[in-house]
Structures are given as C-alpha cells and as structure tokens.
Short mmCIF file of C-alpha atoms in Angstrom, two decimals:
data_model
loop_
_atom_site.label_atom_id
_atom_site.label_comp_id
_atom_site.label_asym_id
_atom_site.label_seq_id
_atom_site.Cartn_x
_atom_site.Cartn_y
_atom_site.Cartn_z
CA MET A 285 39.30 -7.22 -18.21
CA THR A 286 37.46 -6.52 -15.60
CA LEU A 287 33.42 -5.63 -16.03
CA LYS A 288 32.03 -3.49 -13.50
CA LEU A 289 28.15 -3.36 -14.08
CA HIS A 290 26.21 -0.42 -12.38
CA GLN A 291 22.50 -0.99 -11.67
CA LEU A 292 20.86 2.27 -12.55
CA PHE A 293 17.33 3.61 -11.74
CA PRO A 294 16.54 0.51 -10.01
CA SER A 295 12.46 0.09 -8.66
CA ALA A 296 12.53 -0.06 -5.05
CA VAL A 297 10.38 -2.62 -3.37
CA ALA A 298 10.79 -2.51 0.60
CA THR A 299 10.00 -5.84 2.91
CA VAL A 300 9.83 -5.44 6.74
CA GLN A 301 8.24 -7.59 9.15
CA LEU A 302 6.07 -6.65 11.39
CA PRO A 303 5.15 -8.82 14.97
CA LEU A 304 1.63 -9.92 14.98
CA ASP A 305 0.18 -11.10 18.34
CA PRO A 306 -1.24 -14.11 17.93
CA LEU A 307 -4.73 -13.36 19.80
CA ASP A 308 -5.09 -10.15 17.31
CA LEU A 309 -4.53 -11.78 14.54
CA ALA A 310 -6.55 -14.89 14.77
CA GLY A 311 -9.16 -12.10 15.97
CA HIS A 312 -8.76 -10.21 12.11
CA LEU A 313 -8.78 -13.33 10.25
CA GLN A 314 -12.58 -14.09 12.01
CA THR A 315 -12.95 -10.61 10.65
CA LEU A 316 -12.09 -10.52 7.51
CA LEU A 317 -13.86 -14.20 6.71
CA SER A 318 -16.63 -12.62 8.78
CA LEU A 319 -16.89 -9.64 5.92
CA ARG A 320 -16.81 -12.29 3.34
CA GLY A 321 -19.78 -14.04 3.94
CA GLU A 322 -21.30 -16.61 1.77
CA ALA A 323 -19.08 -15.41 -1.54
CA GLU A 324 -16.64 -17.07 -2.80
CA GLY A 325 -14.75 -14.76 -5.03
CA ASN A 326 -15.27 -11.88 -7.31
CA PRO A 327 -17.55 -12.49 -10.50
CA SER A 328 -14.65 -13.63 -12.57
CA PRO A 329 -14.52 -17.74 -11.99
CA GLY A 330 -11.10 -18.23 -10.24
CA CYS A 331 -10.82 -15.14 -9.07
CA ALA A 332 -9.31 -14.72 -5.08
CA TRP A 333 -12.37 -12.40 -3.38
CA THR A 334 -11.21 -8.64 -2.35
CA GLY A 335 -13.16 -6.20 -0.42
CA ASP A 336 -12.82 -3.51 -2.51
CA LEU A 337 -15.23 -5.26 -5.04
CA ASN A 338 -17.47 -5.87 -2.56
CA GLY A 339 -18.03 -2.56 -0.24
CA ILE A 340 -14.86 -3.18 2.20
CA TRP A 341 -12.30 -0.50 0.95
CA GLN A 342 -11.52 1.63 4.25
CA LEU A 343 -11.11 -1.28 6.47
CA HIS A 344 -8.65 1.12 8.91
CA GLN A 345 -11.18 2.90 9.51
CA ARG A 346 -12.67 -0.02 11.72
CA ALA A 347 -11.69 0.35 14.69
CA GLU A 348 -10.12 -3.35 15.59
CA PHE A 349 -7.47 -2.51 12.10
CA ARG A 350 -6.91 1.12 13.58
CA ASP A 351 -3.96 -0.36 15.53
CA LEU A 352 -2.41 -2.49 12.21
CA ALA A 353 -3.49 0.44 9.43
CA GLY A 354 -1.09 2.49 12.19
CA ARG A 355 2.05 0.44 11.79
CA VAL A 356 1.45 0.15 7.52
CA VAL A 357 1.54 4.02 7.72
CA GLU A 358 4.21 4.07 9.87
CA ALA A 359 6.39 2.24 7.31
CA ALA A 360 5.29 4.38 4.71
CA TRP A 361 6.51 6.64 5.71
CA HIS A 362 10.46 5.38 6.31
CA TYR A 363 9.62 3.83 2.75
CA LEU A 364 9.74 7.69 1.22
CA ASP A 365 12.69 8.47 3.79
CA ALA A 366 14.27 5.73 2.05
CA VAL A 367 13.61 6.88 -1.58
CA GLY A 368 14.43 10.50 -0.29
CA PHE A 369 11.72 12.19 0.42
CA ASP A 370 11.24 15.44 2.87
CA ARG A 371 8.82 14.42 5.19
CA SER A 372 8.10 18.14 5.54
CA ARG A 373 7.21 18.49 1.76
CA VAL A 374 4.65 16.16 1.53
CA ALA A 375 1.24 15.08 2.99
CA LEU A 376 1.46 11.23 3.10
CA HIS A 377 -3.11 10.20 3.17
CA LEU A 378 -4.07 6.70 3.38
CA GLN A 379 -6.82 6.48 0.93
CA ARG A 380 -8.01 2.75 0.63
CA SER A 381 -7.50 -0.35 2.86
CA TRP A 382 -9.09 -3.79 1.15
CA PRO A 383 -8.85 -7.54 2.27
CA VAL A 384 -7.95 -10.17 -0.38
CA LEU A 385 -8.49 -13.69 0.23
CA SER A 386 -7.98 -16.48 -2.25
CA ASP A 387 -8.63 -19.86 -1.51
CA TRP A 388 -7.59 -22.51 -3.65
CA ASP A 389 -6.12 -22.17 -6.96
CA GLN A 390 -8.23 -18.68 -6.94
CA LEU A 391 -5.73 -15.66 -8.22
CA VAL A 392 -5.85 -12.08 -8.53
CA GLY A 393 -4.45 -11.08 -12.38
CA ARG A 394 -2.63 -8.36 -13.30
CA HIS A 395 -3.27 -5.28 -12.77
CA HIS A 396 -1.86 -1.93 -11.00
CA HIS A 397 -3.36 1.48 -8.95
CA PRO A 398 -3.66 3.66 -11.33
CA ASN A 399 -5.57 5.82 -8.28
CA ALA A 400 -3.02 5.92 -5.21
CA HIS A 401 1.63 6.89 -5.58
CA LEU A 402 2.13 3.81 -3.13
CA SER A 403 0.47 0.56 -2.38
CA ALA A 404 1.35 -2.32 0.24
CA VAL A 405 0.36 -5.20 1.28
CA LEU A 406 -0.05 -7.14 4.93
CA TYR A 407 0.02 -10.87 4.79
CA LEU A 408 -1.46 -12.26 7.46
CA SER A 409 -1.12 -16.52 6.52
CA GLY A 410 1.07 -18.31 4.31
CA THR A 411 4.22 -20.25 5.35
CA GLY A 412 6.94 -18.68 3.18
CA SER A 413 7.04 -21.75 0.42
CA GLY A 414 4.75 -19.66 -1.41
CA GLU A 415 2.54 -22.23 -2.14
CA GLU A 416 -0.94 -20.30 -1.49
CA GLY A 417 0.28 -17.89 -4.36
CA MET A 418 2.93 -15.84 -4.90
CA LEU A 419 2.85 -11.89 -4.95
CA ARG A 420 4.51 -11.44 -8.55
CA LEU A 421 5.94 -7.62 -9.04
CA HIS A 422 6.35 -7.29 -13.08
CA ALA A 423 8.99 -5.07 -14.47
CA PRO A 424 7.99 -2.42 -16.14
CA LEU A 425 9.92 -2.51 -18.89
CA ARG A 426 13.33 -4.15 -19.65
CA PRO A 427 16.53 -2.28 -21.45
CA ASN A 428 19.10 -4.97 -21.00
CA GLU A 429 16.99 -6.78 -23.47
CA LEU A 430 18.94 -4.98 -26.18
CA VAL A 431 16.64 -6.62 -29.29
CA SER A 432 12.56 -6.51 -28.34
CA GLY A 433 11.39 -9.94 -28.01
CA LEU A 434 14.57 -11.90 -27.16
CA ALA A 435 14.10 -12.02 -23.07
CA VAL A 436 10.75 -14.38 -23.99
CA GLY A 437 12.40 -16.86 -24.34
CA HIS A 438 11.34 -19.55 -26.74
CA GLY A 439 15.08 -20.67 -28.02
CA GLY A 440 16.17 -17.24 -27.35
CA PRO A 441 19.86 -16.27 -26.43
CA ILE A 442 19.68 -14.89 -22.79
CA ALA A 443 19.38 -17.26 -20.34
CA ASP A 444 15.87 -18.09 -19.09
CA GLY A 445 15.35 -16.07 -15.56
CA HIS A 446 18.78 -14.11 -15.12
CA PRO A 447 18.20 -11.23 -12.41
CA LEU A 448 19.26 -8.87 -15.37
CA ASN A 449 16.75 -9.67 -17.44
CA ALA A 450 13.99 -10.54 -15.33
CA ASP A 451 10.32 -10.04 -15.96
CA HIS A 452 8.99 -10.29 -12.56
CA TRP A 453 9.69 -10.39 -9.16
CA ASP A 454 8.11 -13.21 -6.94
CA LEU A 455 7.17 -12.88 -3.15
CA ALA A 456 5.56 -15.26 -0.82
CA PRO A 457 3.54 -14.39 1.90
CA GLN A 458 3.59 -15.18 5.87
CA PRO A 459 2.08 -13.73 8.62
CA GLY A 460 3.22 -9.76 9.37
CA LEU A 461 5.38 -9.72 6.26
CA LEU A 462 4.45 -6.11 4.83
CA VAL A 463 5.44 -5.09 1.47
CA LEU A 464 5.76 -1.51 -0.10
CA PHE A 465 5.84 -0.89 -3.75
CA PRO A 466 4.69 2.11 -6.42
CA SER A 467 1.45 1.91 -7.49
CA ARG A 468 2.15 2.20 -10.87
CA MET A 469 4.07 -1.22 -11.01
CA ASP A 470 1.90 -4.29 -12.27
CA HIS A 471 1.77 -6.21 -9.91
CA SER A 472 -0.37 -10.39 -10.16
CA VAL A 473 -0.79 -12.63 -7.31
CA LEU A 474 -0.03 -16.84 -8.68
CA PRO A 475 -3.14 -19.39 -7.87
CA ASN A 476 -3.25 -20.80 -4.59
CA ALA A 477 -2.06 -24.12 -5.54
CA ASP A 478 -3.00 -25.26 -1.02
CA PRO A 479 -6.26 -26.28 -0.77
CA GLU A 480 -6.40 -26.97 2.90
CA ALA A 481 -5.17 -23.07 3.24
CA LEU A 482 -6.89 -19.52 2.97
CA ARG A 483 -4.29 -17.11 1.54
CA SER A 484 -5.28 -13.90 3.74
CA SER A 485 -4.00 -9.63 3.20
CA ILE A 486 -4.78 -6.56 3.68
CA SER A 487 -4.20 -4.01 0.67
CA PHE A 488 -3.87 -0.23 1.33
CA ASP A 489 -3.31 2.96 -0.96
CA PHE A 490 -1.61 5.75 -0.33
CA VAL A 491 -1.70 9.54 -1.93
CA LEU A 492 0.80 12.24 -1.75
CA THR A 493 -0.44 15.86 -1.94
CA ALA A 494 1.59 18.85 -0.85
CA PRO A 495 0.92 19.65 2.52
CA ALA A 496 -2.12 22.05 4.23
CA GLU A 497 0.43 24.83 5.15
CA GLY A 498 1.81 27.09 2.57
CA ASP A 499 0.97 27.13 -1.43
CA PRO A 500 1.11 24.12 -2.90
CA PRO A 501 3.80 23.56 -6.16
CA GLU A 502 2.57 22.63 -9.17
CA TYR A 503 3.50 18.51 -9.70
CA LEU A 504 2.12 17.74 -6.45
CA SER A 505 -2.28 17.92 -6.19
CA PRO A 506 -2.97 21.34 -2.93
CA HIS A 507 -3.71 19.60 0.30
CA PRO A 508 -7.43 17.48 0.32
CA ALA A 509 -8.69 20.18 3.03
CA THR A 510 -8.31 23.02 0.17
CA TRP A 511 -10.57 21.54 -2.45
CA GLU A 512 -14.48 22.21 -2.85
CA GLN A 513 -16.35 19.83 -4.74
CA ALA A 514 -18.24 21.32 -7.81
CA ALA A 515 -21.74 21.24 -7.21
CA GLN A 516 -23.38 19.67 -10.33
CA GLN A 517 -25.56 22.55 -13.00
CA ALA A 518 -29.05 21.03 -13.97
CA THR A 519 -28.47 20.01 -17.63
#
C-alpha cells in the first residue's frame, strides 16, 4: 500500500537573507545600545529589553533606519505576493518597529501581536547556532494529534519531534536574516545561552487596509486617510 500525505492549509512563514553592510551594521548596533542606555531589561526578571515598552516603537522613522525599513517593506510585499494577495486591492502600512536586545539568560515570553496583521523580525547578530536564543514559532493547533493531549509527550504514542505533530518551529538568528509571519501566530525567544553575546534584532508590525482610492470592502478597514478621530465629550 502506498500512502500519500497531503499537508493542507500550512502557515506561511518566510525567510530571506538581506545583505548588510558591515559599517552600517556596526552603526545600527551602536544606535540600539545607545537607545537602551543603562537599562538591563524589561520589568519582569529575565526578560529582554524591548524598545516598544520603553518609548522606542517607531524606529523606521529615524533617518539611519529608513533604508533598512524600506527593504523590509519590500520583503513584506513579496510575502503578500507569495500567499496570493492582489497588490492593487490592499494598502500595506508599516505600523511599528522596535529593537529587542537580549543579554545572557534573557528571553522573550510567548505572545502574539493582536494590533497587526503581518509581523517581521530582522536579526543584526547571531552565529546561526541558536545559542544566543532561538525564535520559536508555536503551532496554533495540532490537527494531526487526533486525540487531544497525546502529542504533549509523557510517554504517549506519538514520536517526539515528529514533523507532522510538532508544536513549534525554531529559527536561529544571524545577521541579515529576515523572517515574516502572520501576527496572530504565537512566538517567543528562547534564553540567550551565550554569556559573551548580545542578541540584537528589530521587530516590525504591518497592517493591511483597503486602498485609499475607491469604496472599501466590508472585510478590510478603510484607509486611515479617511478616518476621523472622534472628539471626547464632557462627562
């Protein structure tokens, strides 16, 4: 008997290696360290320093990062092309971008970005070994588990780490590596296990709306240019 498996409805995660000029890379790292200043991490012990929790959430608007952000925007459009979007029927907005710096034994807990539709991470450091902390993308559901709870392990019948029953996928950072994924996907960063290394990356959030021209369809928010902020009424 020949059994043919059809892996249907996959989650689309994209990676691309962006060439980074060594001098520009050194300058970017110096800028991020300057923005962090004397801070060691976020309020929770063991958590990496993230700019979005420290007032640094529009890195793309700084002159020295505009070219880098433009290359990420280009990759985001290619991602939309690859998953079947018609560019003429959507507008893509770079909503936020912020640095993440992880010293030894620091991590980023599991979370997702409900404010956005497409997220991206660009790495400025790493050896490709993953020792500085892997990006972990978590499976939203596990339809091949068949019986809920079996794939969790603890002596169950499903082979540990089987690719059709995995609950996560790990990616090792290295300079210039860009990863794009749906913002609703849970992700985390494993602890930096190298006491001599600083793990450095920039995160990006994108939002899709209807184009500025024409009548917006019901399934997309109208273009922000058409929005009007409501004045607060006295209570």
